[in-house]
XYZ file of C-alpha atoms in Angstrom:
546
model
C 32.512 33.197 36.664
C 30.057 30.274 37.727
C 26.913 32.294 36.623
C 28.404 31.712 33.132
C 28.238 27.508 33.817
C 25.409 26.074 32.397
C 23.797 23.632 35.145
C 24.084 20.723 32.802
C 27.834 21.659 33.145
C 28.031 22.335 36.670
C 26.113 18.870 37.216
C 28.078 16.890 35.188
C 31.625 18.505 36.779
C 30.205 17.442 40.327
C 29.488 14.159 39.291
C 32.660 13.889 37.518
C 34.636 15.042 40.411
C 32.955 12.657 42.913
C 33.205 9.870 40.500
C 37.030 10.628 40.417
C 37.495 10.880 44.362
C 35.437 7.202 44.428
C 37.811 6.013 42.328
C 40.923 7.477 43.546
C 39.556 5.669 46.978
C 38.988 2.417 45.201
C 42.571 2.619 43.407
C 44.469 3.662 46.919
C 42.635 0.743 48.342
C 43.442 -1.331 46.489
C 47.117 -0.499 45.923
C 47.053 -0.798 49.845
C 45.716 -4.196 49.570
C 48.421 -5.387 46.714
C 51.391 -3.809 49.236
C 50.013 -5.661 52.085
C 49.555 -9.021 49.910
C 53.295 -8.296 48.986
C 54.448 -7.917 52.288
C 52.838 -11.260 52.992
C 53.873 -13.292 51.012
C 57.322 -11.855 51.390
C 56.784 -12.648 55.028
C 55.374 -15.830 54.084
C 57.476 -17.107 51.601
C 60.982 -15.430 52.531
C 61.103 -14.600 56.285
C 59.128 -17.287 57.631
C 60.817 -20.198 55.489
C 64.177 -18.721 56.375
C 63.893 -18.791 59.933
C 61.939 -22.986 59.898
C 65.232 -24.173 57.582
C 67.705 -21.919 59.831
C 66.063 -22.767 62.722
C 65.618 -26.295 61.595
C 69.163 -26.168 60.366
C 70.388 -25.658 63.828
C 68.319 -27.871 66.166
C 69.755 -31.120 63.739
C 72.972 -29.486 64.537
C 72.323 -28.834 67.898
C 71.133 -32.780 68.262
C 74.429 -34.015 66.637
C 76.713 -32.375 69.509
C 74.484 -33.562 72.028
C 74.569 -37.063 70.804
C 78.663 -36.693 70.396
C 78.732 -35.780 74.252
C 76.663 -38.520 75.166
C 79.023 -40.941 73.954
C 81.694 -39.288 75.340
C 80.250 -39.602 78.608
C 78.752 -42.873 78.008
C 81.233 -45.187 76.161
C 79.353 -48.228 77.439
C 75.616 -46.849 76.349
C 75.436 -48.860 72.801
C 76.493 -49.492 69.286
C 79.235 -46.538 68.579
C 78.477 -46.995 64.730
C 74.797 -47.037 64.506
C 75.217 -43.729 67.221
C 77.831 -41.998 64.466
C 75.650 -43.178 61.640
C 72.761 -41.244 63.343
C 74.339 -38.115 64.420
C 75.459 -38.091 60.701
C 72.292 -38.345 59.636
C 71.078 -35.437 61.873
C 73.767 -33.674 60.116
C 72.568 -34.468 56.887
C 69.199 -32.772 57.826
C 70.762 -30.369 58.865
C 72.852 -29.752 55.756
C 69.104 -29.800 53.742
C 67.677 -26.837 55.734
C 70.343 -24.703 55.887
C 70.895 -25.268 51.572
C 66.672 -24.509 51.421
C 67.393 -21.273 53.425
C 70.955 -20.578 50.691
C 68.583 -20.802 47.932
C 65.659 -17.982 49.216
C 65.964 -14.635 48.305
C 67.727 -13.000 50.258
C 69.533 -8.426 50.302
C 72.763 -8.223 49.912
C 73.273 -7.244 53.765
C 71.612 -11.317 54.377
C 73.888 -12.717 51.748
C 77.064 -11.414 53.306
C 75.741 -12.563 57.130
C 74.763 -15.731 55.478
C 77.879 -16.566 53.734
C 80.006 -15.746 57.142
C 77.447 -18.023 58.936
C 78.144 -20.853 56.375
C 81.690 -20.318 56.500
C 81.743 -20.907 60.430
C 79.226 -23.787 59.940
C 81.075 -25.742 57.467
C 84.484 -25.126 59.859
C 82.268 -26.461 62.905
C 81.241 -29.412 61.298
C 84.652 -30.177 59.106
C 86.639 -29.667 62.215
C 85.090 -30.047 65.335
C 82.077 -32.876 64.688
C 83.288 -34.736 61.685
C 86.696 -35.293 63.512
C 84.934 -36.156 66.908
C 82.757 -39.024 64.827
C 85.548 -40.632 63.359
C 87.351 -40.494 66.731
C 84.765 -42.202 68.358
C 84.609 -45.149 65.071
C 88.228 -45.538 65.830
C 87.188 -45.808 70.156
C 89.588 -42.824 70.715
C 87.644 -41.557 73.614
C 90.985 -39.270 74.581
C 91.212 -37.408 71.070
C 87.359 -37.266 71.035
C 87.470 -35.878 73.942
C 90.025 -33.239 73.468
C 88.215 -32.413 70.355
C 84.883 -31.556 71.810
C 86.449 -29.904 74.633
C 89.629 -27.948 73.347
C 88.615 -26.988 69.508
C 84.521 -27.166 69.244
C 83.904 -24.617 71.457
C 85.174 -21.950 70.018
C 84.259 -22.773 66.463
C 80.491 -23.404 68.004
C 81.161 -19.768 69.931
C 82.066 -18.173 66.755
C 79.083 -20.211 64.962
C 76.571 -19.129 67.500
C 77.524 -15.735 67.196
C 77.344 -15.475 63.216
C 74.205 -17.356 63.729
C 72.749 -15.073 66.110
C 73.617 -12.009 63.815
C 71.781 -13.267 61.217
C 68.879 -13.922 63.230
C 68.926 -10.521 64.379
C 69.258 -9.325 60.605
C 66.168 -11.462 59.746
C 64.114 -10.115 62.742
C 65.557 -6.370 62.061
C 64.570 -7.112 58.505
C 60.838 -8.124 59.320
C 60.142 -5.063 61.881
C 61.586 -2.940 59.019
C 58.862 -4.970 56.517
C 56.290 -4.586 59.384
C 56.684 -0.989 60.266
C 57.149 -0.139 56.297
C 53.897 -1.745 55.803
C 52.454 -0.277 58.870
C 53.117 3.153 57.756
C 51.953 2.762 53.947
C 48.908 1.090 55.589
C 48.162 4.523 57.578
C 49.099 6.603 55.176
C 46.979 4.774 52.353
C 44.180 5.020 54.784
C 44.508 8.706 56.216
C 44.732 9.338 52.045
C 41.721 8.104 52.070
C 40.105 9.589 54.965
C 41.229 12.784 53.316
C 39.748 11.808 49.740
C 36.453 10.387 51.265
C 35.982 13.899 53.534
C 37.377 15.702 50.714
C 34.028 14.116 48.408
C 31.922 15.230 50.905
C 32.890 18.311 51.214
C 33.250 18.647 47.385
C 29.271 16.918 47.626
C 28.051 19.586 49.821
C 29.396 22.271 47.872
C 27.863 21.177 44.724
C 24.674 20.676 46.533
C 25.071 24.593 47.849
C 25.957 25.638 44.717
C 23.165 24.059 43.109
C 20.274 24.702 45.663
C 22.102 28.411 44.795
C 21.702 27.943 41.312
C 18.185 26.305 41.426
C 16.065 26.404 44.217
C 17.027 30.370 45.114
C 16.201 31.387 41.042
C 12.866 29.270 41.496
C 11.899 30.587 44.430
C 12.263 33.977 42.817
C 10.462 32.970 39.532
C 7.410 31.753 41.794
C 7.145 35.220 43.591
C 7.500 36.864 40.597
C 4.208 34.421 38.669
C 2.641 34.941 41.963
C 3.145 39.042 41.310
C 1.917 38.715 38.073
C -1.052 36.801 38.709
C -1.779 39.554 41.335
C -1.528 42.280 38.543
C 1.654 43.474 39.765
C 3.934 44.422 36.768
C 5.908 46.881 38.326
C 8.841 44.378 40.351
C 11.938 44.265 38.253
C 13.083 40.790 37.865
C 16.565 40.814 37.563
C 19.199 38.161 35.553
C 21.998 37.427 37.970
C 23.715 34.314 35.811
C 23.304 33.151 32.191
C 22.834 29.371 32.699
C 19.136 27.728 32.412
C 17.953 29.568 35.145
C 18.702 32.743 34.118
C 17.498 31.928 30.959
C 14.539 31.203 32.253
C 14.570 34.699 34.470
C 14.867 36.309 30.650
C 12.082 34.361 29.744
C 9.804 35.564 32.057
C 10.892 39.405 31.823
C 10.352 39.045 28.144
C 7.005 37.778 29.154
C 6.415 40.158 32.499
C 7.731 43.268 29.554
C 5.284 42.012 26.540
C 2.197 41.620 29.372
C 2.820 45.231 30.519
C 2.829 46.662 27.529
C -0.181 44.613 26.120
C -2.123 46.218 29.604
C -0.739 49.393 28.418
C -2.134 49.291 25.401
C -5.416 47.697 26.191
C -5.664 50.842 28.659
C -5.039 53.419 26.404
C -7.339 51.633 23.956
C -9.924 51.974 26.628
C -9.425 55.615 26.788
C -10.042 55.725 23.441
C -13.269 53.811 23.127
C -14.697 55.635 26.000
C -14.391 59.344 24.402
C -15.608 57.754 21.061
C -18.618 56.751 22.910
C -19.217 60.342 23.954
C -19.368 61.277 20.372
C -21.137 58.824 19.339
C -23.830 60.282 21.822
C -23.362 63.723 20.615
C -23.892 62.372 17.287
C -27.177 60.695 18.251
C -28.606 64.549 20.071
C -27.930 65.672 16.982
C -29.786 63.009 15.147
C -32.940 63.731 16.529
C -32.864 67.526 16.265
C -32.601 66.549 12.518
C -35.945 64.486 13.159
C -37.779 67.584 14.304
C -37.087 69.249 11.443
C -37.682 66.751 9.377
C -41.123 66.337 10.915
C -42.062 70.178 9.828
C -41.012 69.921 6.696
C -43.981 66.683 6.669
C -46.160 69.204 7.457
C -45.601 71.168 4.584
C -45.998 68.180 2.035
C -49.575 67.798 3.492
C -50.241 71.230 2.996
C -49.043 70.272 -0.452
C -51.054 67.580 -0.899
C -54.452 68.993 0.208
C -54.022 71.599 -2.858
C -53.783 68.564 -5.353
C -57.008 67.869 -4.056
C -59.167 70.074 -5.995
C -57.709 68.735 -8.836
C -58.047 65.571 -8.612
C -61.724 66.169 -7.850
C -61.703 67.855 -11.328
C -60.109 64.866 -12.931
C -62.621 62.512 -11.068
C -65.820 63.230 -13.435
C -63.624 63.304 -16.720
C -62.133 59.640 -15.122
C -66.011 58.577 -14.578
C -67.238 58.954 -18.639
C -63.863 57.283 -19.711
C -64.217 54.162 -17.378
C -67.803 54.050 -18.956
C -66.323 54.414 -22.472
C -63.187 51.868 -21.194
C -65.584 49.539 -19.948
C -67.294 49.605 -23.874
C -63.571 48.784 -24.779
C -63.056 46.374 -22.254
C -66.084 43.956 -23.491
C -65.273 44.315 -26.911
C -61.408 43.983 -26.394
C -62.463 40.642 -24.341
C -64.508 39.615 -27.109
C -61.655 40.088 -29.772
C -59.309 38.319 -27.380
C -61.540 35.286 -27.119
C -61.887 35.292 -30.774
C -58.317 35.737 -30.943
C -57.780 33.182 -28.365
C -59.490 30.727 -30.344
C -57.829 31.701 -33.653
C -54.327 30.737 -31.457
C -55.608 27.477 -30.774
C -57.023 26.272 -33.498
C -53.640 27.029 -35.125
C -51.669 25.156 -32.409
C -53.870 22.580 -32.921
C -53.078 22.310 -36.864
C -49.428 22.609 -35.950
C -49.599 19.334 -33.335
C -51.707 17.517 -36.087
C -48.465 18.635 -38.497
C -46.177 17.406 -35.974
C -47.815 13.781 -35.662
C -47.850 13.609 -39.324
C -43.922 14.031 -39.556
C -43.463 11.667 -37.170
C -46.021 9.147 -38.234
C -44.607 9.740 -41.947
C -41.150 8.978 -40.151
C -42.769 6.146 -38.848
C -43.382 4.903 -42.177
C -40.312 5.469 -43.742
C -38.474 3.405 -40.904
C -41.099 0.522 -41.694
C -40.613 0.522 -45.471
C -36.751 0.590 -44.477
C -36.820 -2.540 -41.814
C -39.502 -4.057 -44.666
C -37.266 -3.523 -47.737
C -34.629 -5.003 -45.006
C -36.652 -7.675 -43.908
C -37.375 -8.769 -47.612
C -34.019 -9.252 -48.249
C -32.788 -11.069 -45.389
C -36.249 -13.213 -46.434
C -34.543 -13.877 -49.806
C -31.247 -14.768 -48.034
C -32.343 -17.299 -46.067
C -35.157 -18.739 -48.575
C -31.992 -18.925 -50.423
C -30.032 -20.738 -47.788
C -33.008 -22.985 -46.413
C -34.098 -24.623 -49.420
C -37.068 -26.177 -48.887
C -36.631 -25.865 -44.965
C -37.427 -22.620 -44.923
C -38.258 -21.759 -41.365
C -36.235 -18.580 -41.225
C -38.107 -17.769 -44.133
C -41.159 -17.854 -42.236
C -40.182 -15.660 -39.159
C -39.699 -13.313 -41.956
C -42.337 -13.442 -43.650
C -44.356 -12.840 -39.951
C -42.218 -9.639 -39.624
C -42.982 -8.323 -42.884
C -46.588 -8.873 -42.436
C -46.355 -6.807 -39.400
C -44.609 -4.420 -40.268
C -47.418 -3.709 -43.499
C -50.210 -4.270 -40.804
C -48.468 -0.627 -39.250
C -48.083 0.922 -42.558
C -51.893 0.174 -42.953
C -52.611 1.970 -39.485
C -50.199 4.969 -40.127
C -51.784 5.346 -43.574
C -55.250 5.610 -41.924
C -54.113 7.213 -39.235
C -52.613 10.208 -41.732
C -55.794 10.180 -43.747
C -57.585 11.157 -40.583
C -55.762 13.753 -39.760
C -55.162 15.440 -43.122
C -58.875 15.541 -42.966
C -59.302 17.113 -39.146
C -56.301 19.087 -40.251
C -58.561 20.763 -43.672
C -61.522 20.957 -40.995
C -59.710 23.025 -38.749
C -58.321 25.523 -41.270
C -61.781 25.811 -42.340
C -63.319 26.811 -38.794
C -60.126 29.453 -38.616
C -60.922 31.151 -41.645
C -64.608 31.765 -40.326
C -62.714 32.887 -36.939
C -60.596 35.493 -38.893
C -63.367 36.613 -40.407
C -65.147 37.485 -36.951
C -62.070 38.901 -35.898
C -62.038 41.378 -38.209
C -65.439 42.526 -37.581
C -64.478 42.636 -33.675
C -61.658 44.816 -34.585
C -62.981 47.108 -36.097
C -65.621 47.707 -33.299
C -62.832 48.252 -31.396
C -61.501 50.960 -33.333
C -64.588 53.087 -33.456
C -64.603 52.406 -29.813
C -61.234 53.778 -29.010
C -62.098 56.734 -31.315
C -64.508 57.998 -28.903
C -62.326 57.077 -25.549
C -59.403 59.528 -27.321
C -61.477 62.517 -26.962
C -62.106 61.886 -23.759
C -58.756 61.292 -22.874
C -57.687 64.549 -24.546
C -59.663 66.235 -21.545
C -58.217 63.975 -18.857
C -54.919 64.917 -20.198
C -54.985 68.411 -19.573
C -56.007 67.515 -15.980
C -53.558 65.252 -15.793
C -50.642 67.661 -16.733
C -51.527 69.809 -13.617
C -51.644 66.899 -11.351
C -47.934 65.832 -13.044
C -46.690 69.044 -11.752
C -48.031 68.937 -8.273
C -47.316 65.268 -7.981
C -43.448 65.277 -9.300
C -43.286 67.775 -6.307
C -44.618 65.372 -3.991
C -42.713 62.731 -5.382
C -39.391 64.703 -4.441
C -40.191 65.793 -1.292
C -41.436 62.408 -0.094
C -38.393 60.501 -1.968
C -35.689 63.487 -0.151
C -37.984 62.459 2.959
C -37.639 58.822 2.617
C -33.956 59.151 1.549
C -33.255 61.307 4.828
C -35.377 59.187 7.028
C -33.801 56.017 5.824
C -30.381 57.541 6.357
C -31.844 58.515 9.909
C -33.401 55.639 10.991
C -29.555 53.520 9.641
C -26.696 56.216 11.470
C -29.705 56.188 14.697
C -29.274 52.413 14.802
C -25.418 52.201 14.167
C -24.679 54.809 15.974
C -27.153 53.371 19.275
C -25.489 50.112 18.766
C -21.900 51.138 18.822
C -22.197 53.472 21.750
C -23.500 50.212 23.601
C -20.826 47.848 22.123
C -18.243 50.259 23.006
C -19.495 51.418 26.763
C -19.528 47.536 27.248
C -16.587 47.088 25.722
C -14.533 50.003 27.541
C -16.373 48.788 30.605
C -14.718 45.084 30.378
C -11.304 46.367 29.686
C -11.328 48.996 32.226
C -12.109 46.108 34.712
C -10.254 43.656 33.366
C -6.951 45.979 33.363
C -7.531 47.757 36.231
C -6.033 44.795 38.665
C -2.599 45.235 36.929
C -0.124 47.541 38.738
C 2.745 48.926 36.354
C 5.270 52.298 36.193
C 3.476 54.108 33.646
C 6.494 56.205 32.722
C 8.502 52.847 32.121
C 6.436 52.276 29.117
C 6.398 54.087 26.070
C 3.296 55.059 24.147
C 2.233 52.650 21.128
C 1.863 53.867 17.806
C -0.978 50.966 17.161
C -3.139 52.149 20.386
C -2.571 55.648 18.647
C -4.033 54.748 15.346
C -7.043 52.293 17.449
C -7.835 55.129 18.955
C -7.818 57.545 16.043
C -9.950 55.336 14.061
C -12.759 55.309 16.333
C -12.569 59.104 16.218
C -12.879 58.980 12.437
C -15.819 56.704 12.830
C -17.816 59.202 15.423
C -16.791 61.770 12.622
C -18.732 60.097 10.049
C -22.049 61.538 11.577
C -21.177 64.893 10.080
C -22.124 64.796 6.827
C -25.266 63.055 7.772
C -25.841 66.017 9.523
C -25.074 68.542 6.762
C -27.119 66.729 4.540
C -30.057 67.148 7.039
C -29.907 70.490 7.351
């Protein structure tokens, strides 16, 4: 049931609970402290009052009597009206206290003893002390006498007794207050004995139950990282609650699951890279058996070649009288080029001369333009000036400058028009040479074709034992190229891979997992396979050897 609580719950539910039982203290306390605040000031206020005005109340009384006796017993002591006017007064007092203690609260048990204790006191006074006073005013010492003898002491007995039963009310009444309060006291404070051992023992199980749900699933995780780090991936890590920590157990079997099978993998990849290698070095055997046979089939080209020998010795004294004949050729071919040569420049040169005569005839038209412009603009302001003609003036500068470079491009033109006829004279003369040169030429190449007509027959017999060189040495070339590439690849991949299958067999071989827990992997399949395909690519290199 708990390992369904999230700890966030189970944390906030202890501190709830604990927050509760502090205030549940703090509330019986202080309902404790308004009951005993009650019961004082009841005490205070009620008891305490009642007994000063009874008591009070009864010592005035008490002092009245006493001061009636002594006049009976001493007539001759004083004043009789100044002693009656003072006992009154001590009955006055009296009266006061006893109407303070009528007006207090009081149960209805108190009200009935007080009422029978009034009764009796007003029946006391009425009939026993007021009559003795005003015996005394009238100096009746014998019905004063028989007054305080015969009828006030009975009425004081019954008084006294009345008196005494409410006294014993009021003191029954405040043990009953005392021990009432007494007893809520100890009860408010065992309650709170009870709540204050009950919070720590509600404490100390939340601290159990979360060192259980924390510290123990911790502990575990750390053995388990520790396992891991050690390359063991066979402990099963098991989930005993879904709250954080158990998410966090998930978590790391998700991870502890994905590691293993990445190991696996990595392992069976291994496997697979190291038997490619093997091929690869089969491949590579085979590879240089090809060589060997490719090195005897070298010897046959030579043998080849040493028969185009003769041949070519044939062709060498046929090759001797044409280079003569060429070399004829060649002088008179350089002659016609240089005449040619000359012919080319000699036109380039009339072409440039062309050129600058466009643009210096462009040149001129622009002038006569700004002139014809220039002449107006003169004839504007002439117009405008009057006889102040300085505008005039600047124009008339710029028109004389502008007909100083007409003058020069004129001269300029004439000059080259004339280099330009020069020229085309010196070409024709050129041509003319040219032709001659030409035609040397052709009587030369008339005697180098005859010649050639005997290389040629040469020549066809050295086509046919060269285009058979040609294909042995390019199938040669093609199959040593191909060689010389699949020995490199394949010398460089077996390396790669023995390294490579070296590192992950050492790197994988510190992790310790079920085997049979883990089921094979389609991508470490195709890996694998793939590297197989890639050995296989050596055999049609090898058919094409053979």
């Amino acid at each position: 049931m708990f390992s369904k609580i999230s700890i966030r719950a189970r944390l906030i539910g202890a501190i709830f609970v604990l927050v509760s039982l502090m205030l549940a203290v703090g509330v019986i306390g202080q309902i404790s402290n308004r009951a005993g605040e009650a019961a004082l000031h009841e005490t205070y206020s009620v008891q305490l009052a009642s007994a000063l005005a009874i008591g009070e109340s009864k010592y005035n009384l008490a002092v009245a009597r006493i001061a009636i006796d002594r006049a009976l017993l001493h007539p001759e002591s004083g004043d009789i009206k100044a002693l009656v006017d003072k006992t009154r007064d001590y009955l006055k007092v009296s009266d006061n206290a006893w109407r303070r203690y009528l007006d207090l609260p009081k149960t209805a048990e108190e009200d009935a003893i007080a009422k029978d204790v009034s009764a009796k006191r007003n029946t006391f006074i009425q009939q026993a002390l007021e009559p003795s006073l005003a015996a005394l005013l009238r100096n009746d010492a014998t019905s004063a006498d028989k007054i305080t003898m015969q009828v006030a002491p009975p009425m004081a007995l019954a008084f006294t007794k009345s008196g005494n039963q409410l006294d014993q009310y009021l003191l029954k009444h405040g043990q009953e207050n005392y021990e009432g309060f007494s007893s809520e006291f100890h009860q408010m404070g065992f309650i709170s004995v009870g709540m204050i051992i009950l919070g720590v023992a509600v404490g100390i199980l939340c601290g159990w139950g979360l060192q259980r749900a924390i510290a123990r699933p911790l502990n575990q995780a750390l053995t388990h990282f520790s396992a891991i780090a050690d390359g063991d991936l066979s402990r099963d890590i098991l989930i005993q609650s879904q709250d954080e920590m158990g998410k966090l157990m998930n978590g790391l079997k998700t991870m502890r699951d994905g590691l293993r099978a990445t190991v696996t993998a990595v392992r069976q990849s291994a496997d697979s890279m190291a038997t490619a290698t093997s091929q690869i070095a089969s491949g590579n055997a085979d590879l240089s058996q090809r060589t060997e046979e490719q090195a005897a089939s070298l010897e046959q080209t030579a043998a080849s070649i040493e028969e185009l020998t003769g041949t070519v010795g044939q062709n060498s004294e046929s090759a001797r009288q044409a280079n003569a004949i060429a070399n004829e050729a060649e002088s008179i071919s350089i002659r016609g080029g240089e005449v040619t040569d000359k012919v080319v420049h000699t036109m380039r040169d009339i072409k440039s001369s062309s050129d600058q005569m466009s643009a210096i005839i462009s040149v001129i038209d622009g002038i006569a333009f700004q002139t014809n412009i220039l002449a107006l603009n003169a004839a504007v302001e002439a117009a405008r000036a009057g006889e102040q003609g300085r505008g005039f003036a600047v124009v008339a500068s710029e028109v004389r400058a502008l007909a100083q470079r007409s003058a020069v491009a004129a001269k300029e033109i004439k000059q080259l028009i004339d280099e330009s006829v020069n020229k085309v004279d010196s070409g024709t003369v050129l041509v003319e040479q040219a032709g001659a040169t030409m035609q040397d030429i052709t009587d030369a190449v008339r005697k180098v074709s005859s010649i050639i007509r005997e290389i040629s027959v040469a020549s066809d017999e050295q086509k046919d034992g060269i285009d058979q060189i040609n294909k042995a040495v390019a199938q040669m070339d093609g199959v040593t190229q191909q060689n010389a590439a699949l020995v490199e690849e394949a010398a460089a991949a077996s390396m790669s891979l023995q390294e490579q299958a070296r590192t992950l067999q050492d790197a994988v071989s510190k992790f310790q997992y079920d085997s049979a827990e883990i089921a094979s992997f389609s991508g470490a399949r195709s890996g694998a396979s793939q590297l197989v395909t890639y050995s296989g690519r050596i055999s049609p290199a090898r058919s094409r050897l053979s």
